[in-house]
Coordinates of C-alpha atoms in Angstrom, one line a residue:
M208 CA -62.8 89.7 178.7
T209 CA -60.0 88.0 180.7
T210 CA -60.9 87.6 184.4
T211 CA -57.5 86.6 185.8
P212 CA -54.7 89.0 185.0
D213 CA -51.2 87.6 184.6
P214 CA -48.6 89.9 186.1
L215 CA -45.9 87.9 184.5
S216 CA -47.1 89.1 181.1
W217 CA -47.2 92.8 182.1
P218 CA -44.7 95.3 180.7
A219 CA -41.8 96.2 183.0
S220 CA -42.6 98.4 186.0
N221 CA -41.0 101.5 184.6
E222 CA -43.1 101.1 181.4
R223 CA -46.4 101.0 183.2
T224 CA -46.2 104.7 184.3
L225 CA -48.1 107.5 182.7
G226 CA -44.9 109.3 181.7
A227 CA -43.5 106.2 180.0
M228 CA -46.8 105.4 178.3
L229 CA -46.9 108.9 176.8
R230 CA -43.3 108.8 175.7
N231 CA -43.9 105.5 173.9
A232 CA -47.1 106.7 172.3
A233 CA -45.3 109.8 171.0
Q234 CA -42.7 107.6 169.4
V235 CA -45.1 105.1 167.9
H236 CA -47.9 107.5 166.8
A237 CA -45.7 110.6 166.2
G238 CA -47.8 113.2 164.3
K239 CA -51.2 111.6 165.0
T240 CA -53.7 113.7 166.9
F241 CA -54.0 112.8 170.6
A242 CA -56.2 115.3 172.4
V243 CA -59.0 117.5 170.9
F244 CA -60.6 120.3 172.9
P245 CA -63.3 122.7 171.6
D246 CA -60.7 125.4 170.9
S247 CA -57.5 123.4 170.3
Q248 CA -55.9 120.0 169.5
L249 CA -52.5 118.4 170.0
T250 CA -50.6 115.6 168.4
Y251 CA -48.9 112.9 170.4
T252 CA -45.5 114.5 169.7
A253 CA -46.6 118.0 170.6
F254 CA -48.3 116.9 173.8
D255 CA -45.2 114.9 174.9
A256 CA -43.0 118.0 174.3
L257 CA -45.5 120.2 176.2
V258 CA -45.4 117.8 179.2
D259 CA -41.6 117.9 179.3
R260 CA -41.7 121.7 179.4
V261 CA -44.4 121.7 182.2
A262 CA -42.5 119.0 184.1
A263 CA -39.3 121.1 183.9
G264 CA -41.3 124.1 185.2
L265 CA -42.7 122.1 188.1
R266 CA -39.2 121.0 189.1
A267 CA -37.9 124.6 188.8
Q268 CA -40.5 125.5 191.4
G269 CA -39.3 122.9 193.8
L270 CA -41.6 120.0 193.1
R271 CA -39.9 116.6 193.3
K272 CA -40.9 112.9 193.4
G273 CA -43.7 112.6 196.0
S274 CA -44.6 116.3 196.0
K275 CA -48.3 117.0 195.9
L276 CA -49.8 119.4 193.2
A277 CA -53.4 120.4 193.5
I278 CA -55.2 121.2 190.2
M279 CA -58.4 123.2 190.3
L280 CA -59.2 123.8 186.6
P281 CA -62.0 123.1 184.2
N282 CA -61.4 120.7 181.3
C283 CA -58.5 122.2 179.3
V284 CA -55.1 121.4 177.8
E285 CA -53.4 122.8 180.8
F286 CA -55.1 120.3 183.1
L287 CA -54.0 117.4 180.9
A288 CA -50.4 118.7 180.7
L289 CA -50.1 119.2 184.5
W290 CA -51.5 115.7 185.2
F291 CA -48.9 114.0 182.9
A292 CA -46.1 116.4 184.0
C293 CA -46.7 115.3 187.7
A294 CA -46.6 111.7 186.6
R295 CA -43.3 112.2 184.7
I296 CA -41.4 113.6 187.6
G297 CA -43.0 111.3 190.2
A298 CA -45.2 114.0 191.8
V299 CA -48.8 113.3 192.8
E300 CA -51.7 115.2 191.3
V301 CA -54.6 116.2 193.6
P302 CA -57.5 117.1 191.2
I303 CA -60.1 119.4 192.9
N304 CA -63.7 119.7 191.9
V305 CA -64.1 123.3 190.6
S306 CA -67.3 123.6 192.6
F307 CA -65.6 123.1 195.9
R308 CA -65.9 125.9 198.4
G309 CA -65.1 126.7 202.0
P310 CA -64.4 123.9 204.4
L311 CA -64.3 121.2 201.8
L312 CA -61.8 123.1 199.6
K313 CA -59.6 123.7 202.6
H314 CA -59.8 120.1 203.6
V315 CA -58.7 118.7 200.2
I316 CA -55.7 121.1 199.9
H317 CA -54.6 120.8 203.5
H318 CA -55.2 117.1 204.0
S319 CA -53.3 116.2 200.8
D320 CA -50.2 118.2 201.8
A321 CA -50.3 120.1 198.5
E322 CA -47.3 122.4 198.1
M323 CA -48.6 124.0 194.9
V324 CA -52.1 124.6 193.5
V325 CA -52.9 125.6 189.9
V326 CA -56.2 127.3 189.9
A327 CA -58.4 129.1 187.3
G328 CA -58.3 132.8 187.9
S329 CA -62.1 132.9 188.1
L330 CA -61.9 130.6 191.1
A331 CA -59.1 132.4 193.0
T332 CA -61.5 134.2 195.3
H333 CA -62.6 130.8 196.8
L334 CA -59.0 130.0 197.5
E335 CA -58.5 133.4 199.1
L336 CA -61.2 132.7 201.6
V337 CA -59.4 129.6 203.1
A338 CA -55.8 130.7 202.5
A339 CA -55.0 131.3 206.2
E340 CA -55.8 127.7 206.9
L341 CA -53.4 126.1 204.4
P342 CA -50.0 125.7 206.1
T343 CA -48.4 123.4 203.5
L344 CA -49.2 125.5 200.5
R345 CA -46.2 127.5 199.1
T346 CA -47.1 128.5 195.6
V347 CA -50.3 129.4 193.7
V348 CA -50.4 129.4 189.9
L349 CA -53.2 131.3 188.3
L350 CA -54.6 130.3 184.9
G351 CA -56.3 133.4 183.6
D352 CA -56.9 136.7 185.5
P353 CA -59.1 136.8 188.6
E354 CA -62.5 138.4 188.2
Q355 CA -61.5 140.7 191.1
P356 CA -58.2 141.4 192.9
V357 CA -57.2 138.7 195.3
R358 CA -54.7 138.7 198.2
L359 CA -53.0 135.4 198.6
P360 CA -50.2 134.9 201.2
F361 CA -48.3 132.6 198.9
R362 CA -45.8 132.9 196.0
Q363 CA -47.9 133.7 193.0
L364 CA -47.3 132.9 189.3
A365 CA -49.2 133.2 186.1
Y366 CA -49.5 129.9 184.4
G367 CA -47.6 131.2 181.4
Q368 CA -44.5 131.5 183.6
L369 CA -44.6 127.8 184.5
P370 CA -43.6 125.8 181.4
A371 CA -39.9 126.0 180.5
E372 CA -39.1 127.5 177.1
A373 CA -37.2 124.3 176.3
A374 CA -36.6 121.2 178.3
E375 CA -34.6 118.0 178.2
P376 CA -36.6 114.8 178.7
V377 CA -37.1 114.1 182.4
T378 CA -35.2 111.0 183.5
E379 CA -36.7 110.6 187.0
T380 CA -37.0 107.0 188.1
V381 CA -40.7 106.3 188.4
L382 CA -42.2 102.8 188.9
A383 CA -45.7 101.4 188.4
D384 CA -46.3 101.0 192.2
D385 CA -45.5 104.7 192.9
P386 CA -48.4 106.9 193.7
V387 CA -49.6 109.3 191.0
A388 CA -52.9 110.7 192.3
I389 CA -55.0 111.5 195.3
I390 CA -58.6 111.6 194.3
F391 CA -61.0 112.5 197.0
T392 CA -64.2 110.5 197.5
S393 CA -67.3 111.5 199.4
G394 CA -67.1 111.2 203.1
T395 CA -70.0 109.5 204.9
T396 CA -69.7 109.8 208.6
G397 CA -66.6 112.0 208.4
P398 CA -64.5 114.2 206.1
S399 CA -63.9 113.2 202.5
K400 CA -61.2 110.6 202.0
G401 CA -58.3 110.9 199.5
A402 CA -57.8 107.6 197.6
L403 CA -54.1 107.2 196.9
L404 CA -53.8 105.7 193.4
S405 CA -50.7 104.2 191.6
H406 CA -49.5 104.4 188.1
N407 CA -50.4 100.7 187.7
Y408 CA -54.0 101.4 188.7
F409 CA -54.4 103.8 185.8
W410 CA -52.5 101.6 183.3
W411 CA -54.5 98.5 184.1
F412 CA -57.9 100.0 183.6
A413 CA -57.1 102.0 180.6
E414 CA -55.5 99.0 178.9
R415 CA -58.2 96.4 180.0
S416 CA -61.1 98.6 178.9
W417 CA -60.3 97.7 175.3
A418 CA -61.1 94.1 176.0
L419 CA -64.6 95.3 176.9
R420 CA -65.2 98.1 174.3
G421 CA -63.3 96.6 171.4
E422 CA -61.6 98.6 168.6
Q423 CA -62.9 99.3 165.1
G424 CA -60.3 101.3 163.2
D425 CA -59.4 104.8 164.5
E426 CA -61.5 105.5 167.6
R427 CA -62.4 109.0 168.8
L428 CA -63.3 108.7 172.5
Y429 CA -65.5 111.6 173.7
T430 CA -66.2 112.8 177.2
C431 CA -67.9 115.9 178.6
L432 CA -67.2 114.6 182.2
P433 CA -64.7 116.5 184.3
L434 CA -61.0 115.6 184.3
F435 CA -61.0 116.0 188.1
H436 CA -62.8 112.6 188.2
A437 CA -61.1 109.2 187.5
N438 CA -63.8 108.4 184.8
A439 CA -62.6 111.0 182.3
Q440 CA -58.9 110.5 183.1
V441 CA -58.9 106.7 182.8
L442 CA -61.6 105.8 180.3
T443 CA -61.1 108.6 177.9
A444 CA -57.7 110.3 178.0
L445 CA -55.6 107.4 179.1
A446 CA -57.6 104.8 177.2
A447 CA -57.1 106.7 174.0
L448 CA -53.3 107.1 174.7
V449 CA -52.6 103.4 175.3
R450 CA -53.9 102.5 171.9
G451 CA -53.0 105.5 169.9
H452 CA -56.6 106.8 169.5
V453 CA -58.0 110.3 169.8
A454 CA -59.3 111.7 173.2
V455 CA -62.0 114.3 172.6
I456 CA -62.4 116.3 175.9
D457 CA -65.4 118.7 175.9
T458 CA -66.0 121.4 178.5
H459 CA -69.5 120.5 179.7
F460 CA -72.6 118.5 179.1
T461 CA -75.4 120.0 177.1
A462 CA -78.6 118.1 176.6
S463 CA -79.9 120.1 173.6
G464 CA -76.6 120.2 171.8
F465 CA -75.1 116.8 172.9
W466 CA -75.5 114.9 169.6
E467 CA -74.6 117.9 167.5
R468 CA -71.3 118.1 169.4
L469 CA -70.6 114.4 169.0
R470 CA -71.3 114.7 165.3
G471 CA -68.9 117.7 165.1
F472 CA -66.1 115.9 166.9
G473 CA -66.7 112.7 164.9
A474 CA -66.9 110.7 168.2
T475 CA -67.2 106.9 168.0
Q476 CA -67.6 106.3 171.8
F477 CA -68.6 108.3 174.8
N478 CA -68.7 108.0 178.6
Y479 CA -71.9 108.5 180.5
I480 CA -73.2 108.7 184.0
G481 CA -76.7 107.5 184.8
G482 CA -78.3 111.0 185.0
M483 CA -77.3 111.8 181.4
I484 CA -79.6 109.1 179.9
P485 CA -83.0 110.2 181.1
I486 CA -82.0 113.8 180.4
L487 CA -81.2 112.9 176.8
M488 CA -84.3 110.8 176.5
K489 CA -86.4 113.9 177.5
Q490 CA -85.2 115.8 174.4
P491 CA -87.7 115.8 171.6
P492 CA -87.1 113.0 169.1
G493 CA -85.7 114.1 165.8
G494 CA -84.7 112.8 162.4
R495 CA -81.0 113.1 163.2
D496 CA -81.1 111.0 166.4
R497 CA -79.1 108.3 164.6
E498 CA -77.0 110.6 162.5
H499 CA -73.7 110.2 164.2
A500 CA -70.7 107.8 164.3
V501 CA -71.1 106.7 167.9
R502 CA -71.3 102.9 168.3
L503 CA -71.2 102.5 172.1
A504 CA -71.6 104.3 175.4
L505 CA -69.5 103.2 178.4
G506 CA -70.5 104.1 181.9
A507 CA -72.6 103.4 185.0
A508 CA -76.0 103.7 186.5
A509 CA -78.0 103.5 183.2
P510 CA -81.7 103.4 184.2
R511 CA -83.0 99.9 183.5
E512 CA -86.3 101.0 182.1
Q513 CA -84.7 103.3 179.5
W514 CA -81.7 101.1 178.6
R515 CA -83.1 99.4 175.5
S516 CA -85.1 102.4 174.3
F517 CA -82.0 104.6 174.5
E518 CA -80.1 102.0 172.4
E519 CA -82.8 101.8 169.8
R520 CA -83.5 105.5 169.6
F521 CA -79.9 106.5 169.1
G522 CA -78.5 103.4 167.4
L523 CA -75.7 102.4 169.7
R524 CA -74.9 99.9 172.5
I525 CA -74.7 100.6 176.2
L526 CA -71.9 99.0 178.1
E527 CA -72.7 99.2 181.8
C528 CA -69.9 98.9 184.4
Y529 CA -69.6 99.1 188.2
G530 CA -66.9 100.4 190.5
Q531 CA -65.7 103.3 192.7
T532 CA -62.6 105.5 192.7
E533 CA -61.0 103.0 195.0
D534 CA -61.2 100.2 192.5
C535 CA -62.2 101.9 189.2
A536 CA -64.2 99.1 187.6
V537 CA -65.0 95.8 189.1
T538 CA -67.8 94.3 187.0
A539 CA -69.0 94.9 183.5
N540 CA -71.4 93.8 180.8
T541 CA -69.9 92.9 177.4
L542 CA -71.2 93.3 173.9
D543 CA -71.9 89.5 173.8
T544 CA -73.3 88.9 177.3
A545 CA -75.1 92.1 178.4
R546 CA -78.1 91.6 180.7
I547 CA -80.2 94.8 180.8
G548 CA -80.4 96.3 184.2
S549 CA -77.4 94.4 185.6
I550 CA -73.9 95.7 186.4
G551 CA -72.5 92.6 184.6
K552 CA -70.1 89.9 185.7
E553 CA -66.6 89.9 187.3
G554 CA -64.1 90.6 184.6
W555 CA -61.7 93.5 185.3
G556 CA -59.3 91.6 187.5
Y557 CA -61.4 91.3 190.6
E558 CA -63.3 88.8 192.6
M559 CA -66.6 90.0 194.0
Q560 CA -69.0 88.6 196.6
V561 CA -72.2 89.5 198.2
V562 CA -72.0 89.3 202.0
D563 CA -74.1 89.9 205.1
D564 CA -73.2 92.3 208.0
H565 CA -70.7 89.7 209.3
D566 CA -69.0 89.3 206.0
R567 CA -70.5 85.9 205.4
P568 CA -71.5 85.1 201.8
V569 CA -75.3 85.1 201.2
P570 CA -77.2 82.7 199.0
T571 CA -77.7 83.4 195.3
G572 CA -80.4 86.1 194.8
T573 CA -80.1 87.4 198.3
V574 CA -79.3 91.1 198.8
G575 CA -76.2 91.9 200.7
E576 CA -73.1 94.2 200.5
F577 CA -70.7 94.0 197.6
V578 CA -67.2 93.2 198.6
V579 CA -64.3 92.9 196.2
R580 CA -60.6 92.0 196.1
P581 CA -58.0 92.2 193.3
R582 CA -56.6 89.1 191.5
A583 CA -53.3 90.8 191.0
P584 CA -51.2 93.6 192.7
G585 CA -51.8 97.2 191.9
L586 CA -55.4 97.1 190.9
L587 CA -56.8 98.7 194.1
M588 CA -56.1 102.0 195.7
L589 CA -52.9 102.1 197.9
G590 CA -55.1 103.3 200.8
Y591 CA -56.8 106.5 202.0
Y592 CA -54.1 109.1 202.3
K593 CA -53.2 109.7 206.0
M594 CA -56.2 107.8 207.2
P595 CA -54.9 104.3 208.2
E596 CA -57.8 103.5 210.5
E597 CA -60.3 104.2 207.7
T598 CA -58.2 102.2 205.3
L599 CA -58.1 99.2 207.6
Q600 CA -61.9 99.4 208.2
V601 CA -62.8 99.4 204.6
L602 CA -60.4 96.6 203.8
R603 CA -61.3 94.4 206.8
N604 CA -61.2 90.6 206.4
L605 CA -59.1 91.2 203.3
W606 CA -62.0 92.5 201.2
F607 CA -62.7 96.0 200.0
H608 CA -66.2 96.9 201.3
T609 CA -68.0 99.0 198.7
G610 CA -70.8 100.2 200.9
D611 CA -73.3 99.2 198.2
Y612 CA -76.1 96.6 198.4
G613 CA -77.0 94.2 195.6
S614 CA -77.3 90.6 194.7
Q615 CA -75.9 88.0 192.3
D616 CA -78.1 85.7 190.1
A617 CA -77.5 82.1 189.2
D618 CA -75.8 83.1 186.0
G619 CA -73.2 85.2 187.7
F620 CA -74.6 88.6 186.9
F621 CA -74.6 91.2 189.7
W622 CA -77.5 93.5 190.3
F623 CA -77.2 96.8 192.1
K624 CA -79.9 97.5 194.7
D625 CA -79.0 100.6 196.9
R626 CA -76.3 102.4 198.8
K627 CA -75.4 101.3 202.3
K628 CA -73.4 104.4 202.7
D629 CA -74.8 107.7 204.0
A630 CA -73.9 109.3 200.7
I631 CA -75.9 111.0 198.0
R632 CA -75.3 110.9 194.2
R633 CA -76.6 113.7 192.1
R634 CA -75.8 114.2 188.4
G635 CA -72.8 111.9 188.7
E636 CA -71.3 113.7 191.7
N637 CA -71.0 112.0 195.1
I638 CA -72.2 114.2 197.9
S639 CA -71.3 113.8 201.5
A640 CA -74.3 114.2 203.8
F641 CA -71.8 114.9 206.6
E642 CA -70.2 117.8 204.9
V643 CA -73.6 119.4 203.9
E644 CA -74.8 119.0 207.5
M645 CA -71.7 120.7 208.7
V646 CA -72.5 123.8 206.6
V647 CA -76.2 123.8 207.4
N648 CA -75.4 123.6 211.1
Q649 CA -73.1 126.6 210.9
H650 CA -76.2 128.8 210.4
P651 CA -76.9 130.5 213.8
A652 CA -80.6 129.7 213.6
V653 CA -80.1 126.0 213.2
L654 CA -80.0 123.6 216.1
E655 CA -79.5 120.3 214.2
S656 CA -80.0 118.9 210.8
A657 CA -80.1 115.7 208.8
V658 CA -79.2 115.6 205.1
Y659 CA -80.3 112.6 203.0
A660 CA -81.2 111.5 199.5
V661 CA -84.7 111.5 197.9
P662 CA -85.3 110.2 194.4
S663 CA -84.9 112.6 191.5
E664 CA -87.3 112.6 188.6
V665 CA -84.3 112.4 186.2
G666 CA -82.5 109.5 188.0
E667 CA -80.1 109.3 190.9
D668 CA -80.8 111.6 193.9
D669 CA -81.9 115.0 195.0
V670 CA -80.6 116.5 198.3
M671 CA -83.0 117.0 201.1
V672 CA -82.4 118.6 204.5
A673 CA -84.6 118.2 207.6
L674 CA -83.7 120.6 210.4
V675 CA -84.7 121.9 213.8
L676 CA -84.3 125.5 214.7
Q677 CA -82.8 127.0 217.8
P678 CA -85.5 128.0 220.4
G679 CA -87.2 131.2 219.4
Q680 CA -85.5 131.4 216.0
Q681 CA -87.1 131.7 212.6
L682 CA -85.5 130.9 209.2
A683 CA -86.8 131.2 205.7
P684 CA -85.5 128.3 203.5
A685 CA -84.2 130.7 200.9
D686 CA -82.1 132.4 203.5
L687 CA -80.7 129.0 204.5
L688 CA -79.7 128.4 200.8
R689 CA -78.0 131.7 200.5
H690 CA -76.0 130.8 203.6
C691 CA -75.1 127.4 202.0
E692 CA -74.2 128.8 198.5
R693 CA -71.1 130.6 199.9
R694 CA -69.9 127.3 201.4
L695 CA -71.0 124.4 199.2
A696 CA -70.5 123.2 195.7
Y697 CA -73.6 124.0 193.6
F698 CA -74.3 120.3 193.0
A699 CA -74.4 119.7 196.8
M700 CA -77.0 122.4 197.5
P701 CA -80.2 121.1 199.0
R702 CA -83.3 121.1 196.8
Y703 CA -85.7 120.3 199.6
V704 CA -85.9 121.9 203.0
D705 CA -88.1 120.6 205.8
I706 CA -88.2 122.6 209.0
R707 CA -89.5 120.4 211.8
P708 CA -90.1 120.6 215.6
E709 CA -87.9 117.5 216.1
L710 CA -86.1 114.8 214.2
P711 CA -86.7 111.0 214.7
K712 CA -84.0 109.5 217.0
T713 CA -82.9 106.3 218.5
P714 CA -82.8 105.8 222.3
T715 CA -79.2 106.8 222.1
H716 CA -80.1 110.1 220.4
R717 CA -78.9 109.2 216.9
I718 CA -81.0 110.6 214.1
E719 CA -82.9 107.9 212.3
K720 CA -82.3 108.8 208.7
Y721 CA -83.9 105.7 207.4
R722 CA -87.2 107.0 208.7
L723 CA -86.6 110.4 207.1
R724 CA -85.9 108.7 203.8
Q725 CA -89.0 106.6 204.1
Q726 CA -91.1 109.8 204.7
G727 CA -89.5 111.5 201.8
I728 CA -91.1 114.8 200.7
T729 CA -93.8 115.9 203.0
P730 CA -96.7 118.4 202.6
G731 CA -94.6 120.9 204.5
T732 CA -91.4 120.5 202.5
W733 CA -90.1 123.6 200.6
D734 CA -88.9 122.8 197.1
R735 CA -86.2 125.1 195.7
E736 CA -87.1 124.5 192.1
R737 CA -90.9 125.1 192.6
A738 CA -90.0 128.3 194.5
G739 CA -88.0 129.5 191.6
Y740 CA -84.7 129.9 193.6
Q741 CA -81.8 130.1 191.1
L742 CA -78.5 128.7 192.1
Q743 CA -75.3 130.7 191.3
R744 CA -72.8 128.5 189.4
R745 CA -69.7 130.5 190.1

């Protein structure tokens, strides 16, 4: 895997755009299948033509180069078409997690300056609740009928009215350095930040992933991860496109049916997040565990203690990588040099160091913060959208500060230790403690709260909240959760609630979360799962 990219060997700037890559693939691979969904599939030629029609429809609705289009859809053909249509006209996609509610949903749409949002009809009521606080939004496009009537103070279209009946190829001048996406990352001490990403960012990582994963004939890349995250977009959809392979985009993860679905789709590779591996290992062993065509799984946060047993049980290889939305993938193991439990070596066009709190490199084997910088232009986010101070802070001293702790060994392998950030990761989703606290504190009985991570029995984290009530108030944990459910994504909902007389604080009255994390689950902690409280995944 080449560690130093050579920009002089790159294709021309106008060829490293998503629209141009699709046009080229449609010419080279013509009638070959590109995208497979559970209920449909499209050839490269058909998808290219569909994208032209959707792009023409977006332009007819007033979107131009630089316009922001929010997409709040589950995995579907329409999501894929809207993403590439934005890219073709130079507009910017703003993918929205379909579980977002209330203040966070409002923040993403408002902060991104989205002019149009395409939303699943079943989610329209959540948009209705924040509509009055969205001054830049002009048009709402509904895919499917709402479950109940909604009143939205915007121009409203059905998705079927959007694509043009026929369209000439779009000729907008779009270059590799132009922005193509704003993908929101979890906030830590403030609101979620929108990482502004270029066409070149997507092109580089989709193309370079093949140096890691290798090609063996016709590949069928499977993902059940959501298209509103960079993982599925870059490492499945776009990676398939740049080499003329098939992208299999499933709607959801199912532990009991996972391997049956991969068999049915003929998948040769799939993307994972760490929580998937222990869940799959908990399934009863069966005679068909190796009866599939999958040869490798590419992802992050594979549990070290289950790495080898997972490979042996299911007859495949794990390729562990490391990165964030801001930089996609910085280090990786390879098929030849993998070291179980590590996040690999530099190799995706980045330099990475381990530093102390003053940005000074630490000795080999010493834990510090991972900081990275690109070896060529266009491999890092363009910045946090409309957040210059936060951008400068995270890029201080000319290094991107990941907020993650780890070390590097004498052989050059990096080892992840812990998160420095006040963020929580559950089932592959980053959760902002700040945003959960904001919702918890809105309850009239709550005086103050602290939200933090505790270890989950299936890997990654569970969400715990410790809180103090207003004087004279009482609050049942289940009532707090009912309050939160209307305002939080289901994956951000606290599992544990600990009502206390006070929270540990510093002399300057800052809550000492490290002490709460050390205490973990106490005898007085209420557990949502043990109590039988069922979340509503609306």
